[in-house]
PDB file of C-alpha atoms and ligand atoms in Angstrom:
ATOM      1  CA  MET Q   1      55.559 153.820  52.499  1.00 53.00           C
ATOM      2  CA  GLU Q   2      56.594 153.145  49.054  1.00 69.00           C
ATOM      3  CA  LYS Q   3      60.154 151.044  48.776  1.00 93.00           C
ATOM      4  CA  LYS Q   4      62.214 152.999  47.357  1.00 97.00           C
ATOM      5  CA  PRO Q   5      65.389 151.602  46.939  1.00 98.00           C
ATOM      6  CA  ILE Q   6      68.074 152.237  49.385  1.00 99.00           C
ATOM      7  CA  SER Q   7      71.814 153.346  48.459  1.00 99.00           C
ATOM      8  CA  ILE Q   8      73.978 152.689  51.645  1.00 99.00           C
ATOM      9  CA  ILE Q   9      77.058 155.247  51.999  1.00 99.00           C
ATOM     10  CA  GLY Q  10      79.795 154.942  54.432  1.00 99.00           C
ATOM     11  CA  MET Q  11      81.434 157.840  55.849  1.00 98.00           C
ATOM     12  CA  PRO Q  12      84.284 156.893  57.766  1.00 98.00           C
ATOM     13  CA  MET Q  13      84.837 160.415  59.508  1.00 98.00           C
ATOM     14  CA  ASP Q  14      86.544 161.325  62.951  1.00 98.00           C
ATOM     15  CA  LEU Q  15      88.101 164.517  62.070  1.00 98.00           C
ATOM     16  CA  GLY Q  16      85.184 166.052  63.938  1.00 98.00           C
ATOM     17  CA  GLN Q  17      85.562 164.859  67.114  1.00 97.00           C
ATOM     18  CA  GLY Q  18      88.694 164.075  69.574  1.00 94.00           C
ATOM     19  CA  ARG Q  19      88.236 160.191  70.235  1.00 95.00           C
ATOM     20  CA  ARG Q  20      89.624 157.700  67.249  1.00 94.00           C
ATOM     21  CA  GLY Q  21      87.517 154.731  66.698  1.00 98.00           C
ATOM     22  CA  VAL Q  22      84.381 156.780  65.188  1.00 98.00           C
ATOM     23  CA  ASP Q  23      86.094 156.017  61.745  1.00 98.00           C
ATOM     24  CA  MET Q  24      85.101 152.528  61.902  1.00 98.00           C
ATOM     25  CA  GLY Q  25      81.327 153.102  62.689  1.00 98.00           C
ATOM     26  CA  PRO Q  26      80.393 152.070  59.382  1.00 99.00           C
ATOM     27  CA  SER Q  27      82.072 148.725  59.160  1.00 98.00           C
ATOM     28  CA  ALA Q  28      80.596 148.100  62.688  1.00 98.00           C
ATOM     29  CA  ILE Q  29      77.186 149.329  61.150  1.00 99.00           C
ATOM     30  CA  ARG Q  30      77.883 146.900  58.173  1.00 99.00           C
ATOM     31  CA  TYR Q  31      78.934 144.052  60.436  1.00 98.00           C
ATOM     32  CA  ALA Q  32      75.589 144.130  62.516  1.00 98.00           C
ATOM     33  CA  SER Q  33      73.808 143.229  59.229  1.00 98.00           C
ATOM     34  CA  ALA Q  34      72.335 146.234  58.091  1.00 98.00           C
ATOM     35  CA  GLN Q  35      71.891 145.487  54.430  1.00 98.00           C
ATOM     36  CA  SER Q  36      70.475 142.078  54.712  1.00 98.00           C
ATOM     37  CA  LEU Q  37      67.681 143.512  57.118  1.00 98.00           C
ATOM     38  CA  LEU Q  38      66.794 146.034  54.844  1.00 98.00           C
ATOM     39  CA  GLU Q  39      66.567 143.694  51.994  1.00 98.00           C
ATOM     40  CA  GLY Q  40      64.535 141.419  54.371  1.00 98.00           C
ATOM     41  CA  LEU Q  41      62.036 143.978  54.540  1.00 98.00           C
ATOM     42  CA  GLY Q  42      61.776 143.946  50.785  1.00 98.00           C
ATOM     43  CA  TYR Q  43      64.104 146.784  49.433  1.00 98.00           C
ATOM     44  CA  GLU Q  44      66.401 146.774  46.857  1.00 98.00           C
ATOM     45  CA  VAL Q  45      69.935 147.812  48.512  1.00 98.00           C
ATOM     46  CA  GLU Q  46      73.210 148.705  46.780  1.00 98.00           C
ATOM     47  CA  ASP Q  47      76.292 149.633  48.931  1.00 98.00           C
ATOM     48  CA  ILE Q  48      78.360 151.795  47.366  1.00 98.00           C
ATOM     49  CA  GLY Q  49      81.220 151.681  49.387  1.00 98.00           C
ATOM     50  CA  ASP Q  50      82.719 154.711  51.638  1.00 98.00           C
ATOM     51  CA  ILE Q  51      84.034 157.888  51.220  1.00 98.00           C
ATOM     52  CA  SER Q  52      87.827 158.307  51.551  1.00 98.00           C
ATOM     53  CA  VAL Q  53      88.541 160.290  54.374  1.00 98.00           C
ATOM     54  CA  PRO Q  54      92.454 161.257  55.473  1.00 97.00           C
ATOM     55  CA  SER Q  55      93.481 159.900  58.733  1.00 95.00           C
ATOM     56  CA  PRO Q  56      94.186 162.606  61.432  1.00 95.00           C
ATOM     57  CA  GLU Q  57      97.835 161.028  61.720  1.00 92.00           C
ATOM     58  CA  SER Q  58      98.674 162.202  58.346  1.00 93.00           C
ATOM     59  CA  ILE Q  59      97.425 165.838  58.475  1.00 97.00           C
ATOM     60  CA  GLN Q  60      97.589 168.918  60.655  1.00 96.00           C
ATOM     61  CA  ILE Q  61      94.764 170.345  63.075  1.00 97.00           C
ATOM     62  CA  GLY Q  62      94.939 174.123  61.597  1.00 98.00           C
ATOM     63  CA  ASN Q  63      92.895 176.313  63.345  1.00 98.00           C
ATOM     64  CA  PRO Q  64      92.232 174.830  67.098  1.00 98.00           C
ATOM     65  CA  LYS Q  65      88.786 176.606  66.954  1.00 98.00           C
ATOM     66  CA  LEU Q  66      87.761 174.904  63.884  1.00 98.00           C
ATOM     67  CA  LYS Q  67      89.876 171.716  63.975  1.00 98.00           C
ATOM     68  CA  TYR Q  68      90.705 169.597  60.438  1.00 98.00           C
ATOM     69  CA  LEU Q  69      88.645 172.626  58.642  1.00 98.00           C
ATOM     70  CA  THR Q  70      90.280 172.141  55.122  1.00 98.00           C
ATOM     71  CA  GLU Q  71      89.871 168.289  55.163  1.00 98.00           C
ATOM     72  CA  ILE Q  72      86.225 168.234  56.642  1.00 98.00           C
ATOM     73  CA  LYS Q  73      85.680 170.565  53.619  1.00 98.00           C
ATOM     74  CA  ASP Q  74      87.001 168.577  51.323  1.00 98.00           C
ATOM     75  CA  VAL Q  75      85.437 165.278  52.353  1.00 98.00           C
ATOM     76  CA  CYS Q  76      82.034 167.079  53.167  1.00 99.00           C
ATOM     77  CA  GLU Q  77      82.111 167.925  49.423  1.00 98.00           C
ATOM     78  CA  LYS Q  78      82.730 164.414  48.432  1.00 98.00           C
ATOM     79  CA  LEU Q  79      79.762 162.953  50.402  1.00 99.00           C
ATOM     80  CA  SER Q  80      77.793 165.693  49.190  1.00 99.00           C
ATOM     81  CA  GLU Q  81      78.353 164.894  45.816  1.00 98.00           C
ATOM     82  CA  THR Q  82      77.977 161.112  46.427  1.00 99.00           C
ATOM     83  CA  VAL Q  83      74.675 161.751  47.978  1.00 99.00           C
ATOM     84  CA  SER Q  84      73.332 164.175  45.537  1.00 99.00           C
ATOM     85  CA  SER Q  85      73.711 161.610  42.433  1.00 98.00           C
ATOM     86  CA  VAL Q  86      71.972 159.084  44.734  1.00 99.00           C
ATOM     87  CA  VAL Q  87      68.795 161.277  44.928  1.00 98.00           C
ATOM     88  CA  GLU Q  88      69.105 161.870  40.929  1.00 98.00           C
ATOM     89  CA  ARG Q  89      68.774 158.031  40.602  1.00 98.00           C
ATOM     90  CA  LYS Q  90      65.585 158.258  42.177  1.00 98.00           C
ATOM     91  CA  ARG Q  91      67.173 156.551  45.460  1.00 98.00           C
ATOM     92  CA  PHE Q  92      67.143 156.842  48.954  1.00 98.00           C
ATOM     93  CA  PRO Q  93      70.704 157.754  50.574  1.00 99.00           C
ATOM     94  CA  LEU Q  94      71.114 156.278  53.866  1.00 99.00           C
ATOM     95  CA  VAL Q  95      74.706 156.911  54.959  1.00 99.00           C
ATOM     96  CA  PHE Q  96      76.582 155.465  58.199  1.00 99.00           C
ATOM     97  CA  GLY Q  97      79.347 157.253  60.023  1.00 98.00           C
ATOM     98  CA  GLY Q  98      81.114 158.795  61.068  1.00 97.00           C
ATOM     99  CA  ASP Q  99      81.452 161.636  63.389  1.00 98.00           C
ATOM    100  CA  HIS Q 100      78.370 164.026  63.140  1.00 98.00           C
ATOM    101  CA  SER Q 101      80.261 166.983  61.207  1.00 98.00           C
ATOM    102  CA  MET Q 102      79.771 164.642  58.203  1.00 99.00           C
ATOM    103  CA  ALA Q 103      75.551 165.655  58.711  1.00 99.00           C
ATOM    104  CA  ILE Q 104      77.274 169.088  56.688  1.00 99.00           C
ATOM    105  CA  GLY Q 105      77.852 166.805  53.533  1.00 99.00           C
ATOM    106  CA  THR Q 106      74.781 164.422  53.874  1.00 99.00           C
ATOM    107  CA  ILE Q 107      72.512 167.526  54.312  1.00 99.00           C
ATOM    108  CA  ALA Q 108      74.513 169.508  51.142  1.00 99.00           C
ATOM    109  CA  GLY Q 109      73.831 166.630  49.047  1.00 99.00           C
ATOM    110  CA  VAL Q 110      69.887 166.410  49.118  1.00 98.00           C
ATOM    111  CA  ALA Q 111      68.474 169.603  50.539  1.00 98.00           C
ATOM    112  CA  LYS Q 112      69.351 170.615  47.010  1.00 98.00           C
ATOM    113  CA  HIS Q 113      67.023 168.772  45.603  1.00 98.00           C
ATOM    114  CA  TYR Q 114      63.948 169.947  47.771  1.00 98.00           C
ATOM    115  CA  ASN Q 115      62.641 173.897  47.683  1.00 96.00           C
ATOM    116  CA  ASN Q 116      61.963 173.193  51.597  1.00 97.00           C
ATOM    117  CA  MET Q 117      63.628 170.641  53.583  1.00 98.00           C
ATOM    118  CA  GLY Q 118      62.404 169.262  56.963  1.00 98.00           C
ATOM    119  CA  LEU Q 119      65.352 168.239  59.363  1.00 99.00           C
ATOM    120  CA  ILE Q 120      64.882 166.302  62.218  1.00 99.00           C
ATOM    121  CA  TRP Q 121      68.072 166.088  64.277  1.00 99.00           C
ATOM    122  CA  PHE Q 122      68.165 163.234  67.231  1.00 99.00           C
ATOM    123  CA  ASP Q 123      70.563 164.302  69.411  1.00 99.00           C
ATOM    124  CA  ALA Q 124      71.874 164.677  73.295  1.00 99.00           C
ATOM    125  CA  HIS Q 125      73.294 167.903  72.015  1.00 99.00           C
ATOM    126  CA  GLY Q 126      72.116 170.724  69.738  1.00 99.00           C
ATOM    127  CA  ASP Q 127      75.808 170.606  67.454  1.00 99.00           C
ATOM    128  CA  LEU Q 128      74.782 174.425  67.050  1.00 99.00           C
ATOM    129  CA  ASN Q 129      78.333 175.745  68.350  1.00 99.00           C
ATOM    130  CA  THR Q 130      80.435 177.895  65.874  1.00 98.00           C
ATOM    131  CA  GLY Q 131      84.150 178.289  65.992  1.00 98.00           C
ATOM    132  CA  LYS Q 132      83.243 181.388  68.378  1.00 98.00           C
ATOM    133  CA  THR Q 133      81.232 179.419  70.605  1.00 98.00           C
ATOM    134  CA  SER Q 134      82.459 175.918  70.725  1.00 98.00           C
ATOM    135  CA  PRO Q 135      84.339 175.109  74.041  1.00 98.00           C
ATOM    136  CA  SER Q 136      86.185 172.236  71.739  1.00 98.00           C
ATOM    137  CA  GLY Q 137      87.145 173.375  68.398  1.00 98.00           C
ATOM    138  CA  ASN Q 138      85.491 170.266  67.208  1.00 98.00           C
ATOM    139  CA  ILE Q 139      83.186 170.798  64.207  1.00 98.00           C
ATOM    140  CA  HIS Q 140      81.067 167.476  64.977  1.00 98.00           C
ATOM    141  CA  GLY Q 141      79.270 169.943  67.490  1.00 98.00           C
ATOM    142  CA  MET Q 142      78.532 172.923  64.860  1.00 99.00           C
ATOM    143  CA  SER Q 143      76.976 170.669  61.961  1.00 99.00           C
ATOM    144  CA  LEU Q 144      73.203 171.814  62.409  1.00 99.00           C
ATOM    145  CA  ALA Q 145      74.449 175.630  62.569  1.00 99.00           C
ATOM    146  CA  VAL Q 146      76.359 175.324  59.722  1.00 99.00           C
ATOM    147  CA  SER Q 147      73.214 173.683  57.794  1.00 99.00           C
ATOM    148  CA  LEU Q 148      71.426 176.615  58.914  1.00 98.00           C
ATOM    149  CA  GLY Q 149      73.994 178.722  57.149  1.00 98.00           C
ATOM    150  CA  ILE Q 150      75.404 179.674  60.700  1.00 98.00           C
ATOM    151  CA  GLY Q 151      79.359 179.279  61.094  1.00 98.00           C
ATOM    152  CA  ASP Q 152      82.324 179.326  58.828  1.00 98.00           C
ATOM    153  CA  PRO Q 153      81.811 180.296  55.207  1.00 98.00           C
ATOM    154  CA  ASP Q 154      83.836 177.042  54.082  1.00 98.00           C
ATOM    155  CA  LEU Q 155      81.559 175.256  55.642  1.00 98.00           C
ATOM    156  CA  VAL Q 156      78.232 177.012  55.447  1.00 98.00           C
ATOM    157  CA  ASN Q 157      79.185 177.340  51.641  1.00 98.00           C
ATOM    158  CA  ILE Q 158      79.359 173.754  50.699  1.00 98.00           C
ATOM    159  CA  SER Q 159      78.274 172.560  47.424  1.00 98.00           C
ATOM    160  CA  GLY Q 160      78.045 176.217  46.736  1.00 98.00           C
ATOM    161  CA  TYR Q 161      74.628 177.390  48.298  1.00 98.00           C
ATOM    162  CA  ALA Q 162      73.578 178.423  51.613  1.00 98.00           C
ATOM    163  CA  PRO Q 163      71.556 177.905  53.961  1.00 98.00           C
ATOM    164  CA  LYS Q 164      70.659 174.319  53.387  1.00 98.00           C
ATOM    165  CA  VAL Q 165      67.682 174.244  56.016  1.00 98.00           C
ATOM    166  CA  ARG Q 166      65.515 176.568  57.918  1.00 98.00           C
ATOM    167  CA  PRO Q 167      64.816 176.867  61.278  1.00 98.00           C
ATOM    168  CA  GLU Q 168      60.802 176.807  60.956  1.00 98.00           C
ATOM    169  CA  ASN Q 169      61.615 173.311  59.461  1.00 98.00           C
ATOM    170  CA  THR Q 170      63.831 172.193  61.807  1.00 98.00           C
ATOM    171  CA  VAL Q 171      63.340 170.137  65.500  1.00 99.00           C
ATOM    172  CA  ILE Q 172      65.732 168.341  67.699  1.00 99.00           C
ATOM    173  CA  ILE Q 173      64.741 165.700  70.016  1.00 99.00           C
ATOM    174  CA  GLY Q 174      66.752 164.629  72.554  1.00 99.00           C
ATOM    175  CA  ALA Q 175      68.804 167.611  74.180  1.00 99.00           C
ATOM    176  CA  ARG Q 176      70.102 167.392  77.456  1.00 98.00           C
ATOM    177  CA  GLU Q 177      73.535 169.410  77.014  1.00 98.00           C
ATOM    178  CA  LEU Q 178      73.780 172.546  75.151  1.00 99.00           C
ATOM    179  CA  ASP Q 179      76.475 175.097  75.602  1.00 98.00           C
ATOM    180  CA  PRO Q 180      76.092 178.493  76.503  1.00 98.00           C
ATOM    181  CA  GLY Q 181      76.319 180.000  72.763  1.00 98.00           C
ATOM    182  CA  GLU Q 182      73.764 177.166  71.627  1.00 99.00           C
ATOM    183  CA  LYS Q 183      71.203 178.271  73.665  1.00 98.00           C
ATOM    184  CA  GLU Q 184      71.571 181.826  72.753  1.00 98.00           C
ATOM    185  CA  LEU Q 185      71.006 180.421  69.052  1.00 98.00           C
ATOM    186  CA  ILE Q 186      67.920 178.369  69.769  1.00 98.00           C
ATOM    187  CA  ALA Q 187      66.257 181.112  71.148  1.00 98.00           C
ATOM    188  CA  GLN Q 188      67.091 183.407  68.217  1.00 98.00           C
ATOM    189  CA  LEU Q 189      66.329 181.501  65.900  1.00 98.00           C
ATOM    190  CA  GLY Q 190      63.213 179.966  67.292  1.00 97.00           C
ATOM    191  CA  ILE Q 191      64.130 176.361  67.139  1.00 98.00           C
ATOM    192  CA  LYS Q 192      61.538 173.588  68.424  1.00 98.00           C
ATOM    193  CA  VAL Q 193      63.662 171.634  70.508  1.00 99.00           C
ATOM    194  CA  PHE Q 194      62.435 168.530  72.432  1.00 99.00           C
ATOM    195  CA  THR Q 195      64.609 168.342  75.539  1.00 99.00           C
ATOM    196  CA  MET Q 196      64.582 165.148  77.298  1.00 99.00           C
ATOM    197  CA  HIS Q 197      62.109 167.240  79.543  1.00 98.00           C
ATOM    198  CA  GLU Q 198      59.452 167.209  76.954  1.00 98.00           C
ATOM    199  CA  ILE Q 199      59.945 163.787  76.453  1.00 98.00           C
ATOM    200  CA  ASP Q 200      59.619 162.636  80.097  1.00 98.00           C
ATOM    201  CA  ARG Q 201      56.815 165.315  80.112  1.00 98.00           C
ATOM    202  CA  LEU Q 202      54.699 164.510  77.202  1.00 98.00           C
ATOM    203  CA  GLY Q 203      55.852 160.978  76.484  1.00 98.00           C
ATOM    204  CA  MET Q 204      57.849 159.894  73.242  1.00 99.00           C
ATOM    205  CA  ALA Q 205      54.051 159.506  71.366  1.00 98.00           C
ATOM    206  CA  ARG Q 206      53.021 162.908  71.466  1.00 98.00           C
ATOM    207  CA  VAL Q 207      56.803 164.582  71.412  1.00 99.00           C
ATOM    208  CA  MET Q 208      56.721 162.732  67.398  1.00 99.00           C
ATOM    209  CA  ASP Q 209      53.048 164.126  66.527  1.00 98.00           C
ATOM    210  CA  GLU Q 210      54.427 167.437  67.383  1.00 98.00           C
ATOM    211  CA  ALA Q 211      57.900 167.042  65.524  1.00 99.00           C
ATOM    212  CA  ILE Q 212      56.576 165.359  62.330  1.00 99.00           C
ATOM    213  CA  GLY Q 213      53.999 168.127  62.051  1.00 98.00           C
ATOM    214  CA  ILE Q 214      56.518 170.792  62.323  1.00 98.00           C
ATOM    215  CA  VAL Q 215      58.828 169.095  59.330  1.00 98.00           C
ATOM    216  CA  SER Q 216      56.130 168.312  57.239  1.00 98.00           C
ATOM    217  CA  HIS Q 217      54.960 171.387  57.236  1.00 98.00           C
ATOM    218  CA  ASP Q 218      55.372 173.308  53.804  1.00 97.00           C
ATOM    219  CA  THR Q 219      58.308 170.956  53.187  1.00 98.00           C
ATOM    220  CA  ASP Q 220      58.886 168.350  50.227  1.00 98.00           C
ATOM    221  CA  GLY Q 221      61.304 166.206  51.640  1.00 98.00           C
ATOM    222  CA  VAL Q 222      62.500 165.262  54.997  1.00 98.00           C
ATOM    223  CA  HIS Q 223      66.253 164.402  56.453  1.00 99.00           C
ATOM    224  CA  LEU Q 224      66.958 161.999  59.683  1.00 99.00           C
ATOM    225  CA  SER Q 225      69.900 162.870  61.144  1.00 99.00           C
ATOM    226  CA  LEU Q 226      70.207 160.620  64.213  1.00 99.00           C
ATOM    227  CA  ASP Q 227      73.472 160.721  66.444  1.00 99.00           C
ATOM    228  CA  LEU Q 228      73.352 157.308  68.501  1.00 99.00           C
ATOM    229  CA  ASP Q 229      74.033 159.438  71.529  1.00 99.00           C
ATOM    230  CA  GLY Q 230      70.435 160.557  71.531  1.00 99.00           C
ATOM    231  CA  LEU Q 231      69.826 157.268  72.843  1.00 99.00           C
ATOM    232  CA  ASP Q 232      70.728 156.595  76.827  1.00 99.00           C
ATOM    233  CA  PRO Q 233      74.303 155.366  77.313  1.00 98.00           C
ATOM    234  CA  LYS Q 234      73.042 152.286  78.757  1.00 98.00           C
ATOM    235  CA  ASP Q 235      71.497 151.320  75.637  1.00 98.00           C
ATOM    236  CA  ALA Q 236      74.015 152.526  73.176  1.00 98.00           C
ATOM    237  CA  PRO Q 237      77.418 152.840  75.180  1.00 98.00           C
ATOM    238  CA  GLY Q 238      79.446 153.306  71.956  1.00 98.00           C
ATOM    239  CA  VAL Q 239      79.731 156.918  71.025  1.00 98.00           C
ATOM    240  CA  GLY Q 240      82.395 159.734  71.727  1.00 98.00           C
ATOM    241  CA  THR Q 241      80.897 161.975  73.634  1.00 98.00           C
ATOM    242  CA  PRO Q 242      77.917 159.938  76.135  1.00 98.00           C
ATOM    243  CA  VAL Q 243      75.531 162.032  78.283  1.00 98.00           C
ATOM    244  CA  PRO Q 244      73.081 160.113  80.797  1.00 98.00           C
ATOM    245  CA  GLY Q 245      69.408 160.443  81.139  1.00 98.00           C
ATOM    246  CA  GLY Q 246      68.875 159.894  77.174  1.00 98.00           C
ATOM    247  CA  ILE Q 247      66.250 158.512  75.120  1.00 99.00           C
ATOM    248  CA  THR Q 248      65.172 154.674  76.078  1.00 98.00           C
ATOM    249  CA  TYR Q 249      65.659 152.079  73.493  1.00 98.00           C
ATOM    250  CA  ARG Q 250      61.778 151.479  73.093  1.00 98.00           C
ATOM    251  CA  GLU Q 251      61.229 155.105  73.149  1.00 98.00           C
ATOM    252  CA  SER Q 252      63.933 155.459  69.934  1.00 98.00           C
ATOM    253  CA  HIS Q 253      61.892 152.604  68.084  1.00 98.00           C
ATOM    254  CA  LEU Q 254      58.724 154.233  68.575  1.00 98.00           C
ATOM    255  CA  ALA Q 255      59.877 157.482  67.538  1.00 99.00           C
ATOM    256  CA  MET Q 256      61.201 155.565  63.903  1.00 98.00           C
ATOM    257  CA  GLU Q 257      58.242 153.720  63.702  1.00 98.00           C
ATOM    258  CA  MET Q 258      56.050 156.898  63.811  1.00 98.00           C
ATOM    259  CA  LEU Q 259      58.356 158.544  61.276  1.00 98.00           C
ATOM    260  CA  ALA Q 260      57.619 155.441  58.981  1.00 98.00           C
ATOM    261  CA  GLU Q 261      53.880 155.220  59.365  1.00 98.00           C
ATOM    262  CA  ALA Q 262      53.994 159.195  58.893  1.00 98.00           C
ATOM    263  CA  GLY Q 263      55.976 158.424  55.331  1.00 98.00           C
ATOM    264  CA  ILE Q 264      57.948 161.706  55.243  1.00 98.00           C
ATOM    265  CA  LEU Q 265      61.679 160.270  55.200  1.00 98.00           C
ATOM    266  CA  THR Q 266      63.459 160.922  51.923  1.00 98.00           C
ATOM    267  CA  SER Q 267      66.741 160.351  53.473  1.00 99.00           C
ATOM    268  CA  ALA Q 268      68.531 159.414  56.477  1.00 99.00           C
ATOM    269  CA  GLU Q 269      71.944 158.981  58.641  1.00 99.00           C
ATOM    270  CA  PHE Q 270      72.767 156.999  61.462  1.00 99.00           C
ATOM    271  CA  VAL Q 271      76.413 158.817  63.197  1.00 99.00           C
ATOM    272  CA  GLU Q 272      78.675 158.539  66.113  1.00 98.00           C
ATOM    273  CA  VAL Q 273      78.808 155.125  66.079  1.00 98.00           C
ATOM    274  CA  ASN Q 274      82.452 154.024  67.743  1.00 98.00           C
ATOM    275  CA  PRO Q 275      82.938 150.247  68.097  1.00 98.00           C
ATOM    276  CA  ILE Q 276      86.344 150.855  70.047  1.00 98.00           C
ATOM    277  CA  LEU Q 277      84.173 152.657  73.141  1.00 98.00           C
ATOM    278  CA  ASP Q 278      81.378 149.936  72.605  1.00 98.00           C
ATOM    279  CA  ARG Q 279      80.398 146.609  74.202  1.00 98.00           C
ATOM    280  CA  GLU Q 280      80.059 143.414  71.698  1.00 98.00           C
ATOM    281  CA  ASN Q 281      79.100 145.854  68.742  1.00 98.00           C
ATOM    282  CA  GLN Q 282      75.724 146.926  70.627  1.00 98.00           C
ATOM    283  CA  THR Q 283      75.627 150.310  69.505  1.00 99.00           C
ATOM    284  CA  ALA Q 284      75.991 149.450  65.903  1.00 99.00           C
ATOM    285  CA  LYS Q 285      72.983 146.651  66.538  1.00 98.00           C
ATOM    286  CA  VAL Q 286      71.101 149.150  68.225  1.00 99.00           C
ATOM    287  CA  ALA Q 287      71.522 151.906  64.615  1.00 99.00           C
ATOM    288  CA  VAL Q 288      70.540 148.761  62.214  1.00 99.00           C
ATOM    289  CA  ALA Q 289      67.166 147.625  64.792  1.00 98.00           C
ATOM    290  CA  LEU Q 290      66.424 151.294  64.283  1.00 99.00           C
ATOM    291  CA  MET Q 291      66.603 151.566  60.724  1.00 98.00           C
ATOM    292  CA  GLY Q 292      64.461 148.199  60.655  1.00 98.00           C
ATOM    293  CA  SER Q 293      61.778 150.294  62.248  1.00 98.00           C
ATOM    294  CA  VAL Q 294      62.526 153.745  59.916  1.00 98.00           C
ATOM    295  CA  PHE Q 295      61.925 151.372  57.507  1.00 98.00           C
ATOM    296  CA  GLY Q 296      58.762 150.253  58.329  1.00 98.00           C
ATOM    297  CA  GLN Q 297      59.646 146.697  60.264  1.00 98.00           C
ATOM    298  CA  LYS Q 298      56.802 146.239  63.287  1.00 94.00           C
ATOM    299  CA  VAL Q 299      56.083 143.717  65.855  1.00 91.00           C
ATOM    300  CA  LEU Q 300      53.451 142.529  64.524  1.00 93.00           C
TER     301      LEU Q 300
HETATM  302  N1  LIG A 401      77.888 165.268  66.906  1.00 81.00           N
HETATM  303  C1  LIG A 401      78.078 165.384  68.778  1.00 81.00           C
HETATM  304  N2  LIG A 401      78.452 163.850  69.521  1.00 81.00           N
HETATM  305  N3  LIG A 401      78.498 166.509  69.126  1.00 81.00           N
HETATM  306  C2  LIG A 401      79.070 166.737  70.660  1.00 81.00           C
HETATM  307  C3  LIG A 401      79.131 168.300  70.825  1.00 81.00           C
HETATM  308  C4  LIG A 401      79.980 168.233  72.189  1.00 81.00           C
HETATM  309  C5  LIG A 401      79.944 169.909  72.564  1.00 81.00           C
HETATM  310  N4  LIG A 401      78.656 170.539  72.662  1.00 81.00           N
HETATM  311  C6  LIG A 401      81.181 170.532  71.909  1.00 81.00           C
HETATM  312  O1  LIG A 401      80.605 171.485  70.830  1.00 81.00           O
HETATM  313  O2  LIG A 401      81.930 170.038  71.476  1.00 81.00           O
HETATM  314 MN1  LIG A 402      75.747 164.284  70.244  1.00 81.00          MN
HETATM  315 MN1  LIG A 403      75.468 165.253  67.003  1.00 81.00          MN
END
């Protein structure tokens, strides 16, 4: 893979879900030596710091079906602009989160630079709810739907265009907890979902071969949105919505190694690291180890 210079952006977002602490995810990932690992792999790396996100104590929840909608829209606009300027400068945007609602901003910032963007959504969840189907009103459970152009117009139209990605260029990997409305949307849009069943049955190597085929077919860029809760909670305990029966540490590395080999990624984000719920920063360390594989680190 060509060693494009990397720009790290922190998104200390916690407004998209109910548990405090995920706003500290970017610090925890930096503390786990992300930048020096990437530099050690031969990349030029800059850290452009954090997007400023208001604290939930200082603002009102607003509509309980779309909690903190106004503020999430505003901070996602800011993230989108920052990510977009990184792409304009011919650098690779690498965003640290923060809850998964931030993907609305990251994807808005990258997708406008591509005619047709592929998207890998590595997650225990589909994040395919809308304000109508969500059981929680938490926007981190809606960010994939929004990126596909479905949901609240304020979110869908961030950065002035929609949709950001198409369902036929999107794959979900690791799903094992889907709400009824999400299942309906998957059937309606025909999104390819590699649930834990397919991963168990086919093995991660075959799943990734197929996934890479889908996201790179007729696309000119591919974004990786990696929710740490895609991994099994034994390997990544520091997440707000853990679901048992997840992707193992090694399977996750294999997936990232295969992405590096394919050389298709043009942006990435690592989200939902919550150091308050973690054990000795294990989850941030896993995120950084996986970044190593994404950027070409090999065992031998
Ligand atoms: N990015 C995440 N961790 N999302 C979890 C979403 C959980 C649930 N499906 C909801 O809509 O509330
Ligand atoms: Mn998730
Ligand atoms: Mn998610």
